[in-house]
Amino acid sequence: MFLLLPSANLIVSLLGISLTVLFTLLLVFIIVPAIFGVSFGIRKLYLKTLLKIFAWATSRMERGAKENHHQLYKPYTNGIIAKDPTSLEEEIKESRRSGSSKALDNTPEFELSDIFYFCRKGMETIMDDEVTKRFSAEELESWNLLSRTNYTFHYISLRLTVLWGLGVLIRYCFLLPLRIALAFTGISLLVVRTTMVGSLPNGRFKEFLSKHVHLMCYRICVRALTAIITYHDRKNRPRDGGICVANHTSPIDVIILASDGYYAMVGQVHGGLMGVIQRAMVKACPHVWFERSGVKDRHLVARRLTEHVQDKSKLPILIFPEGTCINNTSVMMFKKGSFEIGATVYPVAIKYDPQFGDAFYNSSKYGMMPYLLRMMTSGPIVCSVWYLPPMTRQAEEDAVQFANRVKSAIARQGGLVDLLWDGGLKREKVKDTFKEEQQKLYSKMIVGNHEDRSRS
Amino acid sequence: MPHDPPHSSPLWSSFKATPTAWGRSPSWGLPRLGPGCLTPLLSRHPLPRRAWILSPDEKVSQASLRRLYDRFQALDRTGKGYLSRLDLQQIGALAVNPLGDRIIDSFFPDGSLRLDFPGFVRVLAHFRPVDEEEEGNRDPKEPEPLNSRMNKLRFAFQLYDLDRDGKISRHEMLQALRLMVGVQVTEEQLESIADRTVQEADEDGDGAVSFLEFAKSLEKMNIEQKMSIRILK
């Protein structure tokens, strides 16, 4: 016990010194630039180093794979079955021609074999469908030094394993505490300061302060996640009185967009830490938080949105019309609510680079806290944000068509697949109207002909 | 498709990870410092042991089993280890298929409520493309493979024959037709179509279509191509 004391003192003093150094570094290199919106370029350097390491690792793995005759890349990123792109009509016509013993009959009706088409198509969707794979993390072809993205990795070489081990060490022991400290600073500053600003009387001074408080805290959060964001076409940034729509991959999207502009947000009410942040933020700035499942809430939101955009001096609104998080390979159906209001729409496309980490938030698998921890223990989050030119609803199109037009523009810019399916399929079943379309088509084939027959 | 017996790769049996230790993080969400850390040092993660136990008539390759297992896990959104009817009903493209419900029912025979992975594979094994060489080399003492022409026909027959009495009655034909056309066709038109179809296929005059009559009426049809799904390598 007695012998431990001097060494304990030494350890304590060392710890104290390192903590002070750490915090000074934090302050100088991260928080101060965040306040003023400048950057030292440390993150870019980190990115370049990582890229070099990945290139080396991939070449090493390819060599190793060739030597051992392993399969390196997952070959089925585009679907696991060979799909025949024939339509219902083509197939049934073909089966009539080949199987029917009544060769002279030109207008056949129902055949027992028609069932094969539906049966096979049904089985094909069970084996592989477009929507379900959008709700799980994207599969990478190469490895990015994170064990969680590649489950089938073979042991290749000692050097690679050492590198991976070093990566784990750096990420967990050095970066993680740094990031947590930053995140903590950022969030607490946000909560405290917005509450403070909220107690001021309404006016220009309050808005000015609120804007800078929000921006600063979001910039600190961006550094907390080591997010390296490239903004394109900043001249198209949303202006006052407009609505900004973007594709949704994770809650981090909010941080990314809000660190570059001051928006009023519309979103789902959350519990826990997010709820605390939301309640604090709404004191300083007119955000709209609502309950997704409440019908009355939706009308309220629509009304508030309309009021908000009619006042041209008000902040631009940030809204994610998909309604849920998609895994960043596609864009799903946009809900028409925000497109009915008649304001100028500023589309924004966000694309994460999957090479560095998977940012997709799968809310049915993980909670918010585990997700954030996962984000903070992985590499940098690299993404590109494109501000697209503003769009307005034309006279002859309705809200749904307008929404689809905006969606295609975003999908095209971000290089994502444009899907017609509703993101709500994550939680609910599909509507029956789609089934009726198929039934209509089929009945035309078996009964439409019947009518011809009876006439002749 | 080559069928590797499970015991050929020695590392399979030595590594005893269960599926839950792998694909899902624990609910309290700390980064997985368990088996996940050691991935570079260990071999490829194996399928659960039960999945290997294929009946001799299934003949699905290990590579295809792997893909089907990944798909099974993706469909099992809540990580239960089995699929329920709801999991399959949530596939959007299946819900718009007029025969969607019947196809789902074929996975849950005898009123069962849970679909485990072997059951999943068993139904999908019917749709394996027919390998001509394999057909020629088949040992007649072994049971007929599930993807033979007869078995594919039997599968389709069961989509019509709901009460499993071995015959498609006029009523069952009508029901199937009604599913496929919805509300687009009147009752009289549908009845006349059903009557005509049963009459044409029925040979022994009992007013219903037995399996043999069904097979005979489709003898010219290229069933092998229509009821096969090829899994990409």
XYZ file of C-alpha atoms in Angstrom:
689
model
C 0.000 0.000 0.000
C 2.763 2.373 1.026
C 4.867 1.484 -2.003
C 1.974 2.217 -4.346
C 1.679 5.837 -3.321
C 4.490 7.487 -5.299
C 3.608 5.557 -8.449
C -0.043 6.398 -7.920
C 0.894 10.064 -7.677
C 2.867 9.770 -10.855
C -0.025 8.158 -12.658
C -2.472 10.759 -11.446
C -0.254 13.624 -12.492
C 0.377 12.055 -15.880
C -3.335 11.627 -16.347
C -3.938 15.228 -15.358
C -1.357 16.527 -17.809
C -2.616 14.414 -20.669
C -6.180 15.495 -20.044
C -5.201 19.150 -20.044
C -3.246 18.714 -23.232
C -6.142 16.894 -24.796
C -8.610 19.589 -23.934
C -6.369 22.372 -25.105
C -5.903 20.590 -28.382
C -9.622 20.067 -28.589
C -10.302 23.697 -27.992
C -7.743 25.056 -30.388
C -8.104 22.660 -33.234
C -11.738 21.827 -33.152
C -13.991 24.091 -31.187
C -12.555 27.416 -32.235
C -12.689 26.614 -35.939
C -16.208 25.322 -35.441
C -17.303 28.657 -34.088
C -15.996 30.501 -37.080
C -16.737 27.853 -39.666
C -13.183 27.342 -40.865
C -11.238 24.143 -41.032
C -7.619 23.176 -40.516
C -7.819 20.304 -42.910
C -6.958 17.653 -40.334
C -9.883 15.507 -41.349
C -8.896 15.669 -45.004
C -5.452 14.449 -44.099
C -6.984 11.574 -42.155
C -9.068 10.723 -45.197
C -6.084 10.653 -47.528
C -4.157 8.379 -45.190
C -7.074 6.010 -44.912
C -7.472 5.841 -48.657
C -3.843 4.893 -49.080
C -4.208 2.177 -46.475
C -7.325 0.781 -48.136
C -5.642 0.650 -51.507
C -2.747 -1.273 -50.049
C -5.038 -3.579 -48.090
C -7.193 -4.336 -51.123
C -4.227 -5.177 -53.301
C -2.845 -7.374 -50.585
C -6.172 -9.151 -50.230
C -6.484 -9.690 -53.955
C -3.055 -11.226 -54.043
C -3.859 -13.434 -51.106
C -7.165 -14.466 -52.612
C -5.523 -15.469 -55.878
C -2.946 -17.560 -54.074
C -5.499 -19.403 -52.024
C -8.240 -19.546 -54.642
C -10.790 -17.952 -52.362
C -13.624 -15.894 -53.614
C -12.911 -12.341 -52.573
C -15.791 -10.209 -53.677
C -19.375 -10.932 -52.915
C -20.735 -11.600 -56.390
C -24.387 -11.068 -55.781
C -24.730 -7.438 -54.882
C -27.306 -6.999 -57.597
C -29.687 -9.716 -56.599
C -29.344 -13.401 -56.138
C -31.546 -14.765 -58.896
C -31.599 -14.454 -62.653
C -34.748 -12.552 -63.411
C -36.578 -12.784 -66.696
C -37.887 -9.369 -67.644
C -40.917 -10.655 -69.582
C -44.287 -9.210 -68.720
C -47.489 -11.035 -67.903
C -48.810 -10.694 -71.442
C -45.744 -11.953 -73.188
C -45.416 -14.983 -71.013
C -48.994 -16.060 -71.218
C -49.045 -15.634 -74.985
C -45.926 -17.730 -75.252
C -47.257 -20.473 -73.034
C -50.479 -20.597 -75.032
C -48.542 -20.970 -78.231
C -46.245 -23.698 -77.027
C -48.564 -25.749 -74.866
C -51.964 -25.472 -76.359
C -53.221 -28.419 -78.310
C -55.801 -26.213 -79.984
C -53.277 -24.827 -82.426
C -55.849 -23.240 -84.695
C -57.652 -21.355 -81.987
C -56.518 -17.751 -82.085
C -58.377 -16.465 -79.107
C -57.762 -18.859 -76.249
C -59.079 -18.078 -72.856
C -58.065 -19.300 -69.481
C -55.537 -22.110 -69.371
C -54.475 -24.181 -66.402
C -50.905 -23.191 -67.085
C -51.513 -19.494 -66.444
C -50.970 -20.152 -62.815
C -47.298 -20.874 -63.450
C -46.510 -17.282 -64.197
C -47.941 -15.987 -60.946
C -46.446 -18.817 -58.995
C -42.953 -18.288 -60.316
C -43.120 -14.520 -59.970
C -44.275 -14.938 -56.392
C -41.391 -17.276 -55.593
C -38.933 -14.926 -57.235
C -40.029 -12.092 -54.993
C -39.694 -14.309 -51.956
C -36.123 -15.047 -52.949
C -35.196 -11.527 -53.902
C -37.211 -8.344 -54.010
C -36.337 -4.728 -54.611
C -37.628 -3.303 -51.371
C -36.416 -5.554 -48.563
C -32.814 -5.175 -49.557
C -33.088 -1.400 -49.268
C -33.735 -1.771 -45.585
C -30.576 -3.582 -44.698
C -27.094 -2.205 -44.884
C -25.528 -2.115 -48.307
C -23.141 -4.934 -49.059
C -19.668 -3.820 -49.942
C -17.501 -5.479 -52.473
C -14.236 -4.757 -50.773
C -13.275 -4.625 -47.165
C -12.851 -1.374 -45.309
C -10.999 -2.547 -42.220
C -14.148 -2.784 -40.164
C -14.991 -6.302 -39.153
C -18.664 -5.552 -38.996
C -19.055 -4.963 -42.698
C -17.553 -8.166 -43.895
C -18.621 -11.377 -42.291
C -17.016 -13.736 -44.689
C -13.479 -12.485 -44.607
C -10.742 -15.067 -44.783
C -7.467 -14.825 -43.021
C -4.968 -13.493 -45.541
C -1.810 -12.231 -43.942
C -0.289 -11.236 -40.658
C 0.391 -7.691 -41.770
C -3.217 -7.119 -42.648
C -4.361 -8.436 -39.317
C -1.889 -6.246 -37.492
C -3.103 -3.252 -39.446
C -6.659 -4.113 -38.611
C -5.741 -4.503 -34.951
C -4.033 -1.129 -34.999
C -7.118 0.348 -36.560
C -9.273 -1.067 -33.801
C -6.909 0.328 -31.187
C -6.889 3.779 -32.673
C -10.593 3.878 -33.190
C -11.583 2.690 -29.754
C -8.886 4.122 -27.539
C -8.022 7.383 -29.188
C -10.820 8.491 -31.437
C -13.730 7.300 -29.378
C -13.020 9.322 -26.221
C -12.243 12.336 -28.371
C -15.457 12.004 -30.229
C -17.527 11.402 -27.163
C -16.018 14.469 -25.531
C -16.805 16.540 -28.579
C -20.303 15.196 -28.910
C -20.946 15.856 -25.271
C -19.645 19.399 -25.611
C -21.673 19.997 -28.706
C -24.923 18.661 -27.395
C -24.705 20.287 -24.012
C -23.810 23.616 -25.569
C -26.780 23.280 -27.862
C -29.203 22.483 -25.100
C -27.926 25.110 -22.700
C -27.609 27.900 -25.172
C -30.910 27.362 -26.944
C -32.646 27.408 -23.602
C -30.857 30.636 -22.788
C -31.718 32.180 -26.109
C -35.279 30.971 -25.737
C -35.721 33.079 -22.677
C -34.945 36.248 -24.602
C -37.787 38.289 -26.051
C -38.614 37.651 -29.698
C -36.800 39.848 -32.087
C -33.945 40.160 -34.525
C -31.305 39.791 -31.860
C -32.796 36.514 -30.728
C -32.847 35.186 -34.251
C -29.288 36.239 -34.864
C -28.085 34.529 -31.703
C -30.187 31.458 -32.352
C -28.728 31.072 -35.814
C -25.183 31.230 -34.604
C -25.796 28.955 -31.655
C -27.319 26.309 -33.904
C -24.597 26.553 -36.502
C -21.807 26.353 -33.998
C -23.199 23.365 -32.198
C -23.860 21.492 -35.407
C -20.347 22.141 -36.585
C -18.976 20.713 -33.359
C -21.165 17.646 -33.841
C -19.880 17.265 -37.389
C -16.361 17.177 -36.041
C -17.463 14.782 -33.339
C -18.445 12.301 -36.003
C -15.426 13.087 -38.144
C -17.709 13.775 -41.042
C -16.013 14.973 -44.180
C -18.635 16.675 -46.256
C -18.279 18.038 -49.744
C -20.902 20.591 -50.652
C -21.659 21.053 -54.316
C -23.451 23.999 -55.884
C -23.737 26.033 -52.770
C -25.293 28.794 -54.794
C -28.513 26.781 -54.849
C -28.757 26.721 -51.085
C -32.299 26.988 -49.797
C -33.472 30.475 -49.177
C -36.046 31.926 -46.833
C -39.592 30.910 -47.465
C -38.709 27.697 -49.254
C -38.850 24.048 -48.403
C -35.734 21.940 -48.475
C -36.282 18.250 -49.234
C -33.636 15.574 -49.076
C -33.299 11.810 -49.087
C -33.052 10.269 -45.656
C -30.478 7.757 -44.580
C -29.905 8.459 -40.931
C -30.385 11.156 -38.299
C -26.895 12.340 -39.166
C -28.377 13.873 -42.331
C -29.866 16.547 -40.118
C -26.495 17.422 -38.649
C -24.901 17.506 -42.065
C -27.445 19.808 -43.608
C -27.964 22.011 -40.608
C -24.268 22.730 -40.207
C -24.357 24.533 -43.503
C -27.548 26.490 -43.167
C -30.118 27.490 -40.633
C -33.384 25.622 -41.052
C -36.635 25.130 -39.247
C -37.074 21.395 -38.960
C -40.067 19.148 -39.270
C -39.796 15.713 -37.809
C -40.984 12.874 -35.665
C -41.046 13.362 -31.921
C -38.499 11.085 -30.234
C -37.990 10.089 -26.655
C -34.809 9.976 -24.633
C -31.835 12.161 -25.413
C -33.213 13.169 -28.805
C -36.393 14.315 -27.130
C -34.443 16.533 -24.760
C -32.522 18.070 -27.649
C -35.710 18.604 -29.621
C -37.472 20.309 -26.762
C -34.519 22.591 -26.140
C -34.165 23.509 -29.790
C -37.778 24.398 -30.207
C -37.443 27.136 -27.596
C -35.101 29.138 -29.763
C -36.409 28.359 -33.201
C -39.833 27.441 -34.612
C -39.256 23.755 -35.340
C -42.260 21.485 -35.809
C -42.236 18.135 -34.062
C -45.126 15.763 -34.550
C -46.258 12.223 -33.938
C -46.193 10.180 -37.104
C -49.188 8.044 -36.224
C -51.486 10.854 -35.102
C -53.920 11.932 -37.798
C -54.732 15.201 -36.073
C -51.037 15.896 -35.814
C -50.619 15.569 -39.555
C -53.273 18.188 -40.250
C -51.706 20.449 -37.697
C -48.351 20.068 -39.346
C -49.781 20.809 -42.756
C -51.419 23.943 -41.440
C -48.304 25.146 -39.705
C -46.231 24.490 -42.789
C -48.600 26.515 -44.905
C -48.489 29.415 -42.473
C -44.743 29.214 -42.290
C -44.046 29.344 -46.006
C -46.493 32.104 -46.655
C -44.323 34.403 -44.627
C -41.394 35.006 -46.944
C -39.089 36.185 -44.243
C -39.268 32.970 -42.316
C -36.584 30.315 -42.277
C -36.476 27.577 -44.893
C -38.035 24.351 -43.707
C -36.104 21.103 -43.750
C -38.187 18.009 -44.348
C -37.479 14.406 -45.329
C -40.454 13.318 -47.406
C -39.576 9.612 -47.470
C -40.689 9.417 -43.891
C -38.162 6.788 -42.900
C -34.496 5.894 -43.285
C -33.475 4.085 -46.456
C -30.091 2.487 -46.936
C -28.717 5.078 -49.386
C -28.845 2.927 -52.492
C -32.233 4.166 -53.563
C -34.869 6.813 -53.077
C -38.378 5.726 -52.183
C -41.723 7.333 -52.673
C -42.024 10.889 -51.403
C -45.082 11.705 -49.323
C -47.074 14.337 -51.072
C -47.831 16.481 -48.002
C -44.940 18.876 -48.386
C -45.482 19.247 -52.114
C -49.071 20.379 -51.879
C -48.315 23.635 -50.143
C -47.151 25.480 -53.192
C -43.836 26.844 -52.007
C -40.543 26.659 -53.835
C -38.873 23.340 -53.287
C -35.100 23.133 -52.982
C -34.057 19.488 -53.485
C -30.884 18.249 -51.871
C -29.214 14.921 -52.599
C -27.055 13.322 -49.914
C -24.845 10.406 -50.809
C -22.595 8.675 -48.311
C -19.460 7.017 -49.510
C -19.912 3.401 -48.435
C -16.211 2.725 -48.544
C -15.621 4.371 -45.214
C -18.499 3.266 -43.111
C -22.128 2.463 -43.267
C -24.253 5.348 -42.062
C -27.627 3.700 -42.537
C -29.801 3.767 -39.435
C -31.870 0.614 -39.245
C -34.376 1.657 -36.617
C -35.908 -1.793 -36.325
C -32.582 -3.369 -35.451
C -30.719 -0.825 -33.358
C -31.691 1.934 -31.003
C -30.364 5.459 -31.301
C -27.598 5.206 -28.708
C -26.038 2.002 -30.056
C -26.218 3.520 -33.514
C -24.373 6.657 -32.453
C -21.738 4.624 -30.656
C -21.286 2.549 -33.780
C -20.854 5.672 -35.855
C -18.300 7.026 -33.458
C -16.212 3.891 -33.407
C -16.002 3.519 -37.146
C -13.924 5.510 -39.565
C -14.818 8.900 -40.956
C -18.189 9.522 -42.501
C -17.600 10.794 -45.989
C -20.505 12.213 -47.879
C -21.401 14.525 -50.711
C -24.217 17.008 -50.615
C -25.608 18.400 -53.854
C -27.847 21.443 -53.752
C -30.102 21.138 -56.771
C -31.737 24.134 -58.470
C -35.116 25.090 -57.005
C -38.305 23.625 -58.450
C -41.886 24.779 -58.349
C -45.072 22.938 -59.123
C -46.230 23.434 -62.678
C -49.846 24.254 -63.431
C -50.770 20.944 -64.987
C -49.170 18.573 -62.518
C -50.593 17.521 -59.212
C -48.727 17.059 -55.951
C -47.889 13.401 -56.578
C -46.389 14.067 -59.998
C -44.432 16.983 -58.644
C -43.129 14.817 -55.816
C -42.018 12.190 -58.323
C -40.284 14.789 -60.432
C -38.312 16.053 -57.468
C -37.522 12.481 -56.454
C -36.114 11.629 -59.891
C -33.948 14.719 -59.831
C -32.523 13.775 -56.454
C -32.005 10.143 -57.479
C -30.259 11.147 -60.680
C -27.897 13.532 -58.971
C -26.976 11.209 -56.154
C -26.621 8.134 -58.336
C -29.386 6.320 -56.460
C -32.072 3.990 -57.779
C -35.460 5.655 -58.158
C -38.135 3.369 -56.701
C -41.883 3.761 -56.749
C -42.397 1.838 -53.554
C -43.402 3.512 -50.367
C -40.824 3.680 -47.596
C -43.653 2.896 -45.234
C -43.359 -0.697 -46.401
C -40.713 -0.980 -43.731
C -43.489 -0.917 -41.222
C -46.788 -1.648 -42.956
C -48.243 -3.777 -45.717
C -48.679 -2.588 -49.276
C -51.955 -1.168 -50.524
C -54.403 -3.275 -52.488
C -54.571 -0.918 -55.458
C -51.376 -2.366 -56.868
C -52.828 -5.873 -56.772
C -55.887 -4.681 -58.676
C -53.691 -3.459 -61.501
C -52.299 -6.944 -61.986
C -55.737 -8.479 -61.804
C -57.078 -6.024 -64.365
C -54.308 -6.885 -66.765
C -54.861 -10.600 -66.419
C -58.626 -10.475 -66.725
C -58.300 -8.498 -69.927
C -56.374 -11.417 -71.309
C -58.890 -14.064 -70.467
C -62.141 -12.211 -70.748
C -61.370 -9.499 -73.260
C -60.911 -12.293 -75.750
C -64.141 -13.902 -74.632
C -66.026 -10.785 -75.574
C -64.509 -10.834 -79.041
C -65.600 -14.405 -79.403
C -69.161 -13.828 -78.346
C -69.435 -10.959 -80.762
C -68.218 -13.001 -83.717
C -25.479 -28.292 -59.279
C -22.737 -29.981 -57.228
C -23.770 -31.089 -53.808
C -20.961 -30.996 -51.251
C -21.596 -33.155 -48.228
C -21.177 -31.081 -45.081
C -18.304 -33.010 -43.620
C -15.919 -32.210 -46.457
C -14.713 -28.902 -45.008
C -13.140 -29.600 -41.606
C -13.457 -26.071 -40.264
C -17.255 -26.118 -40.344
C -17.622 -28.395 -37.383
C -14.889 -26.803 -35.302
C -16.394 -23.352 -35.210
C -19.561 -23.328 -33.208
C -20.956 -19.836 -33.720
C -24.712 -19.607 -33.712
C -26.453 -17.295 -36.129
C -27.452 -14.899 -33.381
C -23.899 -14.280 -32.286
C -23.107 -13.071 -35.737
C -25.543 -11.014 -37.606
C -27.105 -9.114 -34.748
C -25.494 -6.839 -32.207
C -26.636 -7.184 -28.590
C -29.457 -4.879 -27.714
C -27.395 -2.699 -25.402
C -25.366 -1.984 -28.427
C -21.768 -1.747 -27.375
C -19.458 -2.542 -30.249
C -19.026 -6.219 -30.614
C -15.716 -7.079 -29.057
C -16.585 -10.752 -29.143
C -16.248 -13.027 -32.137
C -16.502 -10.048 -34.454
C -13.006 -8.968 -33.501
C -11.462 -12.203 -34.532
C -12.866 -12.428 -38.038
C -9.566 -12.118 -39.865
C -8.168 -15.011 -37.924
C -11.020 -17.429 -38.276
C -12.647 -18.955 -41.262
C -15.871 -18.195 -43.008
C -18.915 -18.242 -40.796
C -20.886 -21.425 -41.249
C -24.604 -21.970 -41.635
C -26.411 -23.293 -38.588
C -26.128 -27.026 -38.310
C -29.795 -27.743 -38.940
C -29.535 -26.192 -42.377
C -27.201 -28.906 -43.556
C -29.648 -31.637 -42.889
C -31.199 -31.792 -46.324
C -33.360 -34.661 -47.374
C -31.938 -36.652 -50.272
C -34.575 -35.249 -52.601
C -33.684 -31.605 -52.022
C -30.188 -31.440 -53.522
C -29.441 -27.773 -53.017
C -25.800 -26.738 -53.267
C -23.934 -25.163 -50.368
C -23.513 -21.905 -52.259
C -27.245 -21.663 -52.871
C -27.956 -22.583 -49.260
C -25.744 -19.717 -48.199
C -27.692 -17.251 -50.332
C -31.026 -18.599 -49.199
C -29.926 -18.345 -45.602
C -28.908 -14.711 -46.040
C -32.301 -14.097 -47.589
C -34.073 -15.914 -44.760
C -32.307 -13.706 -42.263
C -33.130 -10.566 -44.193
C -36.824 -11.498 -44.252
C -36.751 -12.264 -40.540
C -36.738 -8.604 -39.580
C -37.145 -9.049 -35.868
C -34.536 -11.776 -35.567
C -36.800 -14.524 -34.266
C -35.028 -17.357 -36.072
C -38.137 -18.365 -37.994
C -40.541 -16.649 -40.386
C -44.176 -15.971 -39.750
C -46.876 -15.299 -42.325
C -46.583 -11.593 -41.621
C -42.901 -11.548 -42.584
C -43.759 -12.905 -46.015
C -46.803 -10.694 -46.376
C -44.641 -7.651 -45.916
C -42.826 -8.289 -49.166
C -44.435 -5.626 -51.303
C -44.059 -7.369 -54.620
C -45.632 -10.521 -53.194
C -48.624 -8.684 -51.787
C -49.523 -7.399 -55.241
C -49.369 -10.876 -56.718
C -52.957 -12.133 -57.040
C -51.915 -15.571 -55.817
C -49.754 -14.121 -53.059
C -51.739 -15.566 -50.184
C -51.802 -19.052 -51.673
C -48.082 -18.967 -52.289
C -47.527 -17.979 -48.674
C -49.831 -20.807 -47.580
C -47.689 -23.302 -49.432
C -44.869 -22.485 -47.023
C -47.020 -23.207 -43.992
C -48.448 -26.666 -44.508
C -50.891 -28.224 -42.052
C -51.722 -24.949 -40.403
C -48.293 -24.390 -38.884
C -47.424 -20.853 -37.836
C -43.648 -20.910 -38.010
C -41.444 -21.371 -41.008
C -37.946 -22.485 -40.135
C -35.041 -22.522 -42.549
C -35.261 -26.189 -43.613
C -38.933 -25.675 -44.456
C -38.038 -22.560 -46.424
C -35.439 -24.437 -48.433
C -37.758 -27.371 -49.001
C -40.371 -25.303 -50.795
C -37.832 -23.320 -52.795
C -36.052 -26.533 -53.805
C -39.011 -27.241 -56.074
C -37.879 -24.345 -58.243
C -34.348 -25.450 -58.823
C -33.703 -25.655 -62.541
C -33.616 -29.174 -63.891
C -30.138 -30.420 -64.652
C -30.354 -32.823 -67.615
C -27.185 -34.648 -66.680
C -28.355 -35.198 -63.169
C -31.641 -36.583 -64.403
C -29.805 -39.088 -66.524
C -27.508 -40.197 -63.722
C -30.193 -40.528 -61.142
C -30.252 -43.637 -59.067
C -33.767 -45.102 -59.399
C -33.678 -46.284 -55.799
C -33.425 -42.726 -54.487
C -36.587 -40.666 -54.072
C -37.457 -38.383 -56.938
C -35.798 -34.971 -56.571
C -38.103 -32.136 -55.604
C -37.346 -30.200 -58.747
C -38.458 -32.916 -61.151
C -41.188 -32.159 -63.628
C -43.719 -34.226 -61.754
C -42.969 -32.526 -58.451
C -43.158 -29.090 -60.000
C -46.531 -30.019 -61.427
C -47.615 -31.329 -58.059
C -46.658 -28.022 -56.464
C -48.742 -26.095 -58.975
C -51.602 -28.547 -58.547
C -51.619 -27.856 -54.835
C -52.070 -24.169 -55.477
C -55.431 -25.044 -57.007
C -56.406 -27.950 -54.789
C -57.031 -26.332 -51.434
C -58.663 -29.198 -49.580
C -55.930 -31.587 -50.674
C -58.292 -34.252 -51.861
C -56.239 -34.866 -55.001
C -58.826 -33.306 -57.291
C -59.534 -29.785 -58.502
C -63.278 -29.441 -58.285
C -65.215 -26.869 -60.255
C -65.606 -24.855 -57.081
C -61.860 -24.794 -56.447
C -61.243 -23.766 -60.032
C -63.695 -20.949 -59.584
C -61.976 -19.801 -56.415
C -58.565 -19.715 -58.044
C -59.914 -17.823 -61.012
C -61.601 -15.328 -58.742
C -58.265 -14.647 -57.042
C -56.527 -14.020 -60.316
C -59.109 -11.639 -61.796
C -60.409 -9.879 -58.691
C -63.564 -7.938 -59.326
C -62.951 -7.388 -63.005
C -65.031 -10.295 -64.277
C -68.682 -11.141 -63.600
C -69.724 -14.324 -61.843
C -71.410 -15.817 -64.928
C -68.409 -15.271 -67.161
C -66.129 -16.790 -64.559
C -68.403 -19.798 -64.103
C -68.487 -20.474 -67.800
C -64.704 -20.265 -67.986
C -64.350 -22.642 -65.039
C -66.856 -25.086 -66.521
C -65.131 -25.098 -69.847
C -61.684 -25.641 -68.326
C -62.834 -28.530 -66.145
C -64.655 -30.133 -69.074
C -61.643 -29.935 -71.338
C -59.253 -31.473 -68.834
C -61.607 -33.996 -67.269
C -61.331 -37.370 -68.952
C -63.091 -39.771 -66.665
C -66.134 -37.584 -66.380
C -66.193 -37.115 -62.617
C -66.522 -33.356 -62.891
C -63.150 -32.658 -61.345
C -59.556 -32.576 -62.537
C -57.319 -35.144 -60.907
C -53.556 -34.794 -60.807
C -53.001 -37.167 -63.702
C -55.516 -35.347 -65.868
C -53.825 -32.068 -64.902
C -50.423 -33.439 -65.877
C -51.785 -34.823 -69.136
C -53.323 -31.535 -70.211
C -49.986 -29.844 -69.656
C -47.775 -32.491 -71.198
C -46.654 -30.226 -74.014
C -45.838 -27.333 -71.689
C -42.224 -26.538 -70.885
C -42.743 -26.835 -67.142
C -39.038 -27.099 -66.473
C -38.486 -23.609 -67.749
C -41.668 -22.017 -66.406
C -41.286 -23.229 -62.857
C -37.560 -22.756 -62.402
C -35.601 -19.989 -60.798
C -31.886 -19.864 -61.364
C -29.731 -18.672 -58.469
C -26.766 -16.647 -59.687
C -23.348 -17.997 -58.831
